[in-house]
């Protein structure tokens, strides 16, 4: 498969139509400038509060054991400083969870 690229009109091309399934131990979803709700709506163990953001504990772990979140998906739209602070808490929580 060739690498995706943007054509003259700005449309992204070069993707295959079929999905690839990859076995892995860890997935980091870090894309977009706005929290997306599809993951929350399709994963029963992830819990959002009344305002929409994900519920996490003081270490950034969601209600799904071993799944951590930070940034806009937790705090709602805010500044990069707040997102980085949340990410730092989540990283510390991940390291503690993994015993590192």
mmCIF file with all atom_site columns, N, CA and C in Angstrom, residues 2-59:
data_model
loop_
_atom_site.group_PDB
_atom_site.id
_atom_site.type_symbol
_atom_site.label_atom_id
_atom_site.label_alt_id
_atom_site.label_comp_id
_atom_site.label_asym_id
_atom_site.label_entity_id
_atom_site.label_seq_id
_atom_site.pdbx_PDB_ins_code
_atom_site.Cartn_x
_atom_site.Cartn_y
_atom_site.Cartn_z
_atom_site.occupancy
_atom_site.B_iso_or_equiv
_atom_site.pdbx_formal_charge
_atom_site.auth_seq_id
_atom_site.auth_comp_id
_atom_site.auth_asym_id
_atom_site.auth_atom_id
_atom_site.pdbx_PDB_model_num
ATOM 1   N N  . UNK A 1 2  ? 0.551   2.203  -0.842 1.00 0.00 ? 2  UNK A N  1
ATOM 2   C CA . UNK A 1 2  ? 1.284   3.454  -0.838 1.00 0.00 ? 2  UNK A CA 1
ATOM 3   C C  . UNK A 1 2  ? 0.816   4.323  0.319  1.00 0.00 ? 2  UNK A C  1
ATOM 4   N N  . UNK A 1 3  ? 1.638   5.266  0.713  1.00 0.00 ? 3  UNK A N  1
ATOM 5   C CA . UNK A 1 3  ? 1.279   6.169  1.801  1.00 0.00 ? 3  UNK A CA 1
ATOM 6   C C  . UNK A 1 3  ? 0.165   7.103  1.347  1.00 0.00 ? 3  UNK A C  1
ATOM 7   N N  . UNK A 1 4  ? -0.816  7.368  2.210  1.00 0.00 ? 4  UNK A N  1
ATOM 8   C CA . UNK A 1 4  ? -1.876  8.317  1.851  1.00 0.00 ? 4  UNK A CA 1
ATOM 9   C C  . UNK A 1 4  ? -1.291  9.710  1.614  1.00 0.00 ? 4  UNK A C  1
ATOM 10  N N  . UNK A 1 5  ? -1.915  10.473 0.752  1.00 0.00 ? 5  UNK A N  1
ATOM 11  C CA . UNK A 1 5  ? -1.482  11.840 0.480  1.00 0.00 ? 5  UNK A CA 1
ATOM 12  C C  . UNK A 1 5  ? -2.696  12.661 0.065  1.00 0.00 ? 5  UNK A C  1
ATOM 13  N N  . UNK A 1 6  ? -2.521  13.967 0.000  1.00 0.00 ? 6  UNK A N  1
ATOM 14  C CA . UNK A 1 6  ? -3.603  14.850 -0.431 1.00 0.00 ? 6  UNK A CA 1
ATOM 15  C C  . UNK A 1 6  ? -3.424  15.163 -1.911 1.00 0.00 ? 6  UNK A C  1
ATOM 16  N N  . UNK A 1 7  ? -4.522  15.057 -2.661 1.00 0.00 ? 7  UNK A N  1
ATOM 17  C CA . UNK A 1 7  ? -4.464  15.394 -4.088 1.00 0.00 ? 7  UNK A CA 1
ATOM 18  C C  . UNK A 1 7  ? -4.568  16.913 -4.262 1.00 0.00 ? 7  UNK A C  1
ATOM 19  N N  . UNK A 1 8  ? -4.629  17.375 -5.519 1.00 0.00 ? 8  UNK A N  1
ATOM 20  C CA . UNK A 1 8  ? -4.673  18.813 -5.817 1.00 0.00 ? 8  UNK A CA 1
ATOM 21  C C  . UNK A 1 8  ? -5.861  19.509 -5.170 1.00 0.00 ? 8  UNK A C  1
ATOM 22  N N  . UNK A 1 9  ? -6.963  18.789 -5.001 1.00 0.00 ? 9  UNK A N  1
ATOM 23  C CA . UNK A 1 9  ? -8.162  19.365 -4.394 1.00 0.00 ? 9  UNK A CA 1
ATOM 24  C C  . UNK A 1 9  ? -8.177  19.301 -2.875 1.00 0.00 ? 9  UNK A C  1
ATOM 25  N N  . UNK A 1 10 ? -7.136  18.709 -2.283 1.00 0.00 ? 10 UNK A N  1
ATOM 26  C CA . UNK A 1 10 ? -7.059  18.610 -0.833 1.00 0.00 ? 10 UNK A CA 1
ATOM 27  C C  . UNK A 1 10 ? -7.673  17.350 -0.258 1.00 0.00 ? 10 UNK A C  1
ATOM 28  N N  . UNK A 1 11 ? -8.215  16.470 -1.121 1.00 0.00 ? 11 UNK A N  1
ATOM 29  C CA . UNK A 1 11 ? -8.809  15.223 -0.638 1.00 0.00 ? 11 UNK A CA 1
ATOM 30  C C  . UNK A 1 11 ? -7.708  14.206 -0.340 1.00 0.00 ? 11 UNK A C  1
ATOM 31  N N  . UNK A 1 12 ? -7.860  13.472 0.750  1.00 0.00 ? 12 UNK A N  1
ATOM 32  C CA . UNK A 1 12 ? -6.887  12.440 1.107  1.00 0.00 ? 12 UNK A CA 1
ATOM 33  C C  . UNK A 1 12 ? -7.151  11.207 0.253  1.00 0.00 ? 12 UNK A C  1
ATOM 34  N N  . UNK A 1 13 ? -6.124  10.711 -0.420 1.00 0.00 ? 13 UNK A N  1
ATOM 35  C CA . UNK A 1 13 ? -6.223  9.533  -1.274 1.00 0.00 ? 13 UNK A CA 1
ATOM 36  C C  . UNK A 1 13 ? -5.100  8.571  -0.917 1.00 0.00 ? 13 UNK A C  1
ATOM 37  N N  . UNK A 1 14 ? -5.216  7.334  -1.398 1.00 0.00 ? 14 UNK A N  1
ATOM 38  C CA . UNK A 1 14 ? -4.153  6.364  -1.158 1.00 0.00 ? 14 UNK A CA 1
ATOM 39  C C  . UNK A 1 14 ? -4.475  5.357  -0.085 1.00 0.00 ? 14 UNK A C  1
ATOM 40  N N  . UNK A 1 15 ? -5.698  5.386  0.446  1.00 0.00 ? 15 UNK A N  1
ATOM 41  C CA . UNK A 1 15 ? -6.095  4.405  1.449  1.00 0.00 ? 15 UNK A CA 1
ATOM 42  C C  . UNK A 1 15 ? -6.711  3.191  0.768  1.00 0.00 ? 15 UNK A C  1
ATOM 43  N N  . UNK A 1 16 ? -6.532  2.027  1.375  1.00 0.00 ? 16 UNK A N  1
ATOM 44  C CA . UNK A 1 16 ? -7.208  0.826  0.891  1.00 0.00 ? 16 UNK A CA 1
ATOM 45  C C  . UNK A 1 16 ? -8.624  0.804  1.444  1.00 0.00 ? 16 UNK A C  1
ATOM 46  N N  . UNK A 1 17 ? -9.530  0.156  0.736  1.00 0.00 ? 17 UNK A N  1
ATOM 47  C CA . UNK A 1 17 ? -10.914 0.076  1.192  1.00 0.00 ? 17 UNK A CA 1
ATOM 48  C C  . UNK A 1 17 ? -11.101 -0.901 2.344  1.00 0.00 ? 17 UNK A C  1
ATOM 49  N N  . UNK A 1 18 ? -10.266 -1.927 2.421  1.00 0.00 ? 18 UNK A N  1
ATOM 50  C CA . UNK A 1 18 ? -10.411 -2.938 3.459  1.00 0.00 ? 18 UNK A CA 1
ATOM 51  C C  . UNK A 1 18 ? -9.705  -2.510 4.734  1.00 0.00 ? 18 UNK A C  1
ATOM 52  N N  . UNK A 1 19 ? -10.290 -2.898 5.869  1.00 0.00 ? 19 UNK A N  1
ATOM 53  C CA . UNK A 1 19 ? -9.683  -2.618 7.155  1.00 0.00 ? 19 UNK A CA 1
ATOM 54  C C  . UNK A 1 19 ? -8.594  -3.639 7.453  1.00 0.00 ? 19 UNK A C  1
ATOM 55  N N  . UNK A 1 20 ? -7.554  -3.199 8.124  1.00 0.00 ? 20 UNK A N  1
ATOM 56  C CA . UNK A 1 20 ? -6.506  -4.096 8.604  1.00 0.00 ? 20 UNK A CA 1
ATOM 57  C C  . UNK A 1 20 ? -6.707  -4.294 10.100 1.00 0.00 ? 20 UNK A C  1
ATOM 58  N N  . UNK A 1 21 ? -6.596  -5.523 10.556 1.00 0.00 ? 21 UNK A N  1
ATOM 59  C CA . UNK A 1 21 ? -6.660  -5.818 11.984 1.00 0.00 ? 21 UNK A CA 1
ATOM 60  C C  . UNK A 1 21 ? -5.251  -6.171 12.437 1.00 0.00 ? 21 UNK A C  1
ATOM 61  N N  . UNK A 1 22 ? -4.801  -5.499 13.485 1.00 0.00 ? 22 UNK A N  1
ATOM 62  C CA . UNK A 1 22 ? -3.448  -5.679 13.972 1.00 0.00 ? 22 UNK A CA 1
ATOM 63  C C  . UNK A 1 22 ? -3.516  -6.054 15.440 1.00 0.00 ? 22 UNK A C  1
ATOM 64  N N  . UNK A 1 23 ? -2.878  -7.170 15.816 1.00 0.00 ? 23 UNK A N  1
ATOM 65  C CA . UNK A 1 23 ? -2.793  -7.540 17.223 1.00 0.00 ? 23 UNK A CA 1
ATOM 66  C C  . UNK A 1 23 ? -1.757  -6.655 17.896 1.00 0.00 ? 23 UNK A C  1
ATOM 67  N N  . UNK A 1 24 ? -2.102  -6.142 19.071 1.00 0.00 ? 24 UNK A N  1
ATOM 68  C CA . UNK A 1 24 ? -1.161  -5.289 19.787 1.00 0.00 ? 24 UNK A CA 1
ATOM 69  C C  . UNK A 1 24 ? -1.469  -5.330 21.279 1.00 0.00 ? 24 UNK A C  1
ATOM 70  N N  . UNK A 1 25 ? -0.536  -4.860 22.060 1.00 0.00 ? 25 UNK A N  1
ATOM 71  C CA . UNK A 1 25 ? -0.719  -4.790 23.505 1.00 0.00 ? 25 UNK A CA 1
ATOM 72  C C  . UNK A 1 25 ? -1.197  -3.416 23.947 1.00 0.00 ? 25 UNK A C  1
ATOM 73  N N  . UNK A 1 26 ? -0.867  -2.388 23.167 1.00 0.00 ? 26 UNK A N  1
ATOM 74  C CA . UNK A 1 26 ? -1.167  -1.019 23.558 1.00 0.00 ? 26 UNK A CA 1
ATOM 75  C C  . UNK A 1 26 ? -1.636  -0.219 22.355 1.00 0.00 ? 26 UNK A C  1
ATOM 76  N N  . UNK A 1 27 ? -2.642  0.611  22.579 1.00 0.00 ? 27 UNK A N  1
ATOM 77  C CA . UNK A 1 27 ? -3.112  1.519  21.538 1.00 0.00 ? 27 UNK A CA 1
ATOM 78  C C  . UNK A 1 27 ? -3.193  2.911  22.153 1.00 0.00 ? 27 UNK A C  1
ATOM 79  N N  . UNK A 1 28 ? -2.611  3.887  21.483 1.00 0.00 ? 28 UNK A N  1
ATOM 80  C CA . UNK A 1 28 ? -2.693  5.272  21.920 1.00 0.00 ? 28 UNK A CA 1
ATOM 81  C C  . UNK A 1 28 ? -3.461  6.029  20.850 1.00 0.00 ? 28 UNK A C  1
ATOM 82  N N  . UNK A 1 29 ? -4.614  6.551  21.235 1.00 0.00 ? 29 UNK A N  1
ATOM 83  C CA . UNK A 1 29 ? -5.414  7.355  20.314 1.00 0.00 ? 29 UNK A CA 1
ATOM 84  C C  . UNK A 1 29 ? -5.151  8.810  20.668 1.00 0.00 ? 29 UNK A C  1
ATOM 85  N N  . UNK A 1 30 ? -4.513  9.521  19.764 1.00 0.00 ? 30 UNK A N  1
ATOM 86  C CA . UNK A 1 30 ? -4.160  10.918 20.023 1.00 0.00 ? 30 UNK A CA 1
ATOM 87  C C  . UNK A 1 30 ? -4.307  11.705 18.735 1.00 0.00 ? 30 UNK A C  1
ATOM 88  N N  . UNK A 1 31 ? -5.520  11.991 18.367 1.00 0.00 ? 31 UNK A N  1
ATOM 89  C CA . UNK A 1 31 ? -5.752  12.713 17.125 1.00 0.00 ? 31 UNK A CA 1
ATOM 90  C C  . UNK A 1 31 ? -6.960  13.609 17.278 1.00 0.00 ? 31 UNK A C  1
ATOM 91  N N  . UNK A 1 32 ? -6.998  14.654 16.501 1.00 0.00 ? 32 UNK A N  1
ATOM 92  C CA . UNK A 1 32 ? -8.135  15.549 16.432 1.00 0.00 ? 32 UNK A CA 1
ATOM 93  C C  . UNK A 1 32 ? -7.940  16.747 17.347 1.00 0.00 ? 32 UNK A C  1
ATOM 94  N N  . UNK A 1 33 ? -8.775  17.730 17.161 1.00 0.00 ? 33 UNK A N  1
ATOM 95  C CA . UNK A 1 33 ? -8.763  18.919 18.003 1.00 0.00 ? 33 UNK A CA 1
ATOM 96  C C  . UNK A 1 33 ? -10.038 19.003 18.817 1.00 0.00 ? 33 UNK A C  1
ATOM 97  N N  . UNK A 1 34 ? -10.826 17.948 18.762 1.00 0.00 ? 34 UNK A N  1
ATOM 98  C CA . UNK A 1 34 ? -12.108 17.924 19.468 1.00 0.00 ? 34 UNK A CA 1
ATOM 99  C C  . UNK A 1 34 ? -12.373 16.483 19.893 1.00 0.00 ? 34 UNK A C  1
ATOM 100 N N  . UNK A 1 35 ? -12.870 16.318 21.100 1.00 0.00 ? 35 UNK A N  1
ATOM 101 C CA . UNK A 1 35 ? -13.166 14.975 21.590 1.00 0.00 ? 35 UNK A CA 1
ATOM 102 C C  . UNK A 1 35 ? -14.252 14.330 20.739 1.00 0.00 ? 35 UNK A C  1
ATOM 103 N N  . UNK A 1 36 ? -14.066 13.077 20.380 1.00 0.00 ? 36 UNK A N  1
ATOM 104 C CA . UNK A 1 36 ? -15.041 12.319 19.600 1.00 0.00 ? 36 UNK A CA 1
ATOM 105 C C  . UNK A 1 36 ? -15.772 11.363 20.537 1.00 0.00 ? 36 UNK A C  1
ATOM 106 N N  . UNK A 1 37 ? -17.066 11.157 20.344 1.00 0.00 ? 37 UNK A N  1
ATOM 107 C CA . UNK A 1 37 ? -17.819 10.304 21.255 1.00 0.00 ? 37 UNK A CA 1
ATOM 108 C C  . UNK A 1 37 ? -17.997 8.876  20.749 1.00 0.00 ? 37 UNK A C  1
ATOM 109 N N  . UNK A 1 38 ? -17.539 8.555  19.554 1.00 0.00 ? 38 UNK A N  1
ATOM 110 C CA . UNK A 1 38 ? -17.758 7.218  19.004 1.00 0.00 ? 38 UNK A CA 1
ATOM 111 C C  . UNK A 1 38 ? -17.157 6.135  19.901 1.00 0.00 ? 38 UNK A C  1
ATOM 112 N N  . UNK A 1 39 ? -15.949 6.353  20.400 1.00 0.00 ? 39 UNK A N  1
ATOM 113 C CA . UNK A 1 39 ? -15.301 5.366  21.257 1.00 0.00 ? 39 UNK A CA 1
ATOM 114 C C  . UNK A 1 39 ? -16.113 5.145  22.530 1.00 0.00 ? 39 UNK A C  1
ATOM 115 N N  . UNK A 1 40 ? -16.592 6.218  23.125 1.00 0.00 ? 40 UNK A N  1
ATOM 116 C CA . UNK A 1 40 ? -17.387 6.110  24.353 1.00 0.00 ? 40 UNK A CA 1
ATOM 117 C C  . UNK A 1 40 ? -18.717 5.418  24.069 1.00 0.00 ? 40 UNK A C  1
ATOM 118 N N  . UNK A 1 41 ? -19.350 5.760  22.964 1.00 0.00 ? 41 UNK A N  1
ATOM 119 C CA . UNK A 1 41 ? -20.656 5.187  22.633 1.00 0.00 ? 41 UNK A CA 1
ATOM 120 C C  . UNK A 1 41 ? -20.581 3.705  22.284 1.00 0.00 ? 41 UNK A C  1
ATOM 121 N N  . UNK A 1 42 ? -19.424 3.244  21.825 1.00 0.00 ? 42 UNK A N  1
ATOM 122 C CA . UNK A 1 42 ? -19.296 1.851  21.397 1.00 0.00 ? 42 UNK A CA 1
ATOM 123 C C  . UNK A 1 42 ? -18.545 0.973  22.384 1.00 0.00 ? 42 UNK A C  1
ATOM 124 N N  . UNK A 1 43 ? -18.136 1.528  23.518 1.00 0.00 ? 43 UNK A N  1
ATOM 125 C CA . UNK A 1 43 ? -17.399 0.759  24.524 1.00 0.00 ? 43 UNK A CA 1
ATOM 126 C C  . UNK A 1 43 ? -18.108 0.901  25.856 1.00 0.00 ? 43 UNK A C  1
ATOM 127 N N  . UNK A 1 44 ? -18.835 -0.150 26.259 1.00 0.00 ? 44 UNK A N  1
ATOM 128 C CA . UNK A 1 44 ? -19.671 -0.088 27.460 1.00 0.00 ? 44 UNK A CA 1
ATOM 129 C C  . UNK A 1 44 ? -18.903 0.277  28.726 1.00 0.00 ? 44 UNK A C  1
ATOM 130 N N  . UNK A 1 45 ? -17.654 -0.145 28.839 1.00 0.00 ? 45 UNK A N  1
ATOM 131 C CA . UNK A 1 45 ? -16.903 0.077  30.069 1.00 0.00 ? 45 UNK A CA 1
ATOM 132 C C  . UNK A 1 45 ? -16.409 1.516  30.215 1.00 0.00 ? 45 UNK A C  1
ATOM 133 N N  . UNK A 1 46 ? -16.448 2.307  29.144 1.00 0.00 ? 46 UNK A N  1
ATOM 134 C CA . UNK A 1 46 ? -16.063 3.714  29.245 1.00 0.00 ? 46 UNK A CA 1
ATOM 135 C C  . UNK A 1 46 ? -17.286 4.518  29.640 1.00 0.00 ? 46 UNK A C  1
ATOM 136 N N  . UNK A 1 47 ? -17.136 5.360  30.656 1.00 0.00 ? 47 UNK A N  1
ATOM 137 C CA . UNK A 1 47 ? -18.262 6.100  31.204 1.00 0.00 ? 47 UNK A CA 1
ATOM 138 C C  . UNK A 1 47 ? -18.021 7.595  31.040 1.00 0.00 ? 47 UNK A C  1
ATOM 139 N N  . UNK A 1 48 ? -18.983 8.280  30.448 1.00 0.00 ? 48 UNK A N  1
ATOM 140 C CA . UNK A 1 48 ? -18.920 9.734  30.320 1.00 0.00 ? 48 UNK A CA 1
ATOM 141 C C  . UNK A 1 48 ? -19.830 10.364 31.367 1.00 0.00 ? 48 UNK A C  1
ATOM 142 N N  . UNK A 1 49 ? -19.465 11.574 31.812 1.00 0.00 ? 49 UNK A N  1
ATOM 143 C CA . UNK A 1 49 ? -20.329 12.260 32.771 1.00 0.00 ? 49 UNK A CA 1
ATOM 144 C C  . UNK A 1 49 ? -21.445 12.997 32.027 1.00 0.00 ? 49 UNK A C  1
ATOM 145 N N  . UNK A 1 50 ? -22.273 13.727 32.749 1.00 0.00 ? 50 UNK A N  1
ATOM 146 C CA . UNK A 1 50 ? -23.424 14.414 32.154 1.00 0.00 ? 50 UNK A CA 1
ATOM 147 C C  . UNK A 1 50 ? -23.032 15.461 31.111 1.00 0.00 ? 50 UNK A C  1
ATOM 148 N N  . UNK A 1 51 ? -21.828 16.025 31.238 1.00 0.00 ? 51 UNK A N  1
ATOM 149 C CA . UNK A 1 51 ? -21.377 17.046 30.288 1.00 0.00 ? 51 UNK A CA 1
ATOM 150 C C  . UNK A 1 51 ? -20.744 16.429 29.042 1.00 0.00 ? 51 UNK A C  1
ATOM 151 N N  . UNK A 1 52 ? -20.426 15.111 29.090 1.00 0.00 ? 52 UNK A N  1
ATOM 152 C CA . UNK A 1 52 ? -19.854 14.436 27.931 1.00 0.00 ? 52 UNK A CA 1
ATOM 153 C C  . UNK A 1 52 ? -18.451 13.883 28.104 1.00 0.00 ? 52 UNK A C  1
ATOM 154 N N  . UNK A 1 53 ? -17.560 14.579 28.842 1.00 0.00 ? 53 UNK A N  1
ATOM 155 C CA . UNK A 1 53 ? -16.206 14.047 28.991 1.00 0.00 ? 53 UNK A CA 1
ATOM 156 C C  . UNK A 1 53 ? -16.163 12.726 29.753 1.00 0.00 ? 53 UNK A C  1
ATOM 157 N N  . UNK A 1 54 ? -15.095 11.973 29.521 1.00 0.00 ? 54 UNK A N  1
ATOM 158 C CA . UNK A 1 54 ? -14.905 10.689 30.189 1.00 0.00 ? 54 UNK A CA 1
ATOM 159 C C  . UNK A 1 54 ? -14.660 10.864 31.679 1.00 0.00 ? 54 UNK A C  1
ATOM 160 N N  . UNK A 1 55 ? -15.177 9.935  32.451 1.00 0.00 ? 55 UNK A N  1
ATOM 161 C CA . UNK A 1 55 ? -14.891 9.885  33.882 1.00 0.00 ? 55 UNK A CA 1
ATOM 162 C C  . UNK A 1 55 ? -13.547 9.185  34.065 1.00 0.00 ? 55 UNK A C  1
ATOM 163 N N  . UNK A 1 56 ? -12.644 9.797  34.818 1.00 0.00 ? 56 UNK A N  1
ATOM 164 C CA . UNK A 1 56 ? -11.355 9.185  35.144 1.00 0.00 ? 56 UNK A CA 1
ATOM 165 C C  . UNK A 1 56 ? -11.079 9.383  36.623 1.00 0.00 ? 56 UNK A C  1
ATOM 166 N N  . UNK A 1 57 ? -10.202 8.532  37.165 1.00 0.00 ? 57 UNK A N  1
ATOM 167 C CA . UNK A 1 57 ? -9.812  8.708  38.559 1.00 0.00 ? 57 UNK A CA 1
ATOM 168 C C  . UNK A 1 57 ? -8.662  9.714  38.642 1.00 0.00 ? 57 UNK A C  1
ATOM 169 N N  . UNK A 1 58 ? -8.111  9.884  39.836 1.00 0.00 ? 58 UNK A N  1
ATOM 170 C CA . UNK A 1 58 ? -7.048  10.884 40.045 1.00 0.00 ? 58 UNK A CA 1
ATOM 171 C C  . UNK A 1 58 ? -5.761  10.558 39.275 1.00 0.00 ? 58 UNK A C  1
ATOM 172 N N  . UNK A 1 59 ? -5.653  9.329  38.759 1.00 0.00 ? 59 UNK A N  1
ATOM 173 C CA . UNK A 1 59 ? -4.482  8.921  37.983 1.00 0.00 ? 59 UNK A CA 1
ATOM 174 C C  . UNK A 1 59 ? -4.750  8.932  36.475 1.00 0.00 ? 59 UNK A C  1
#
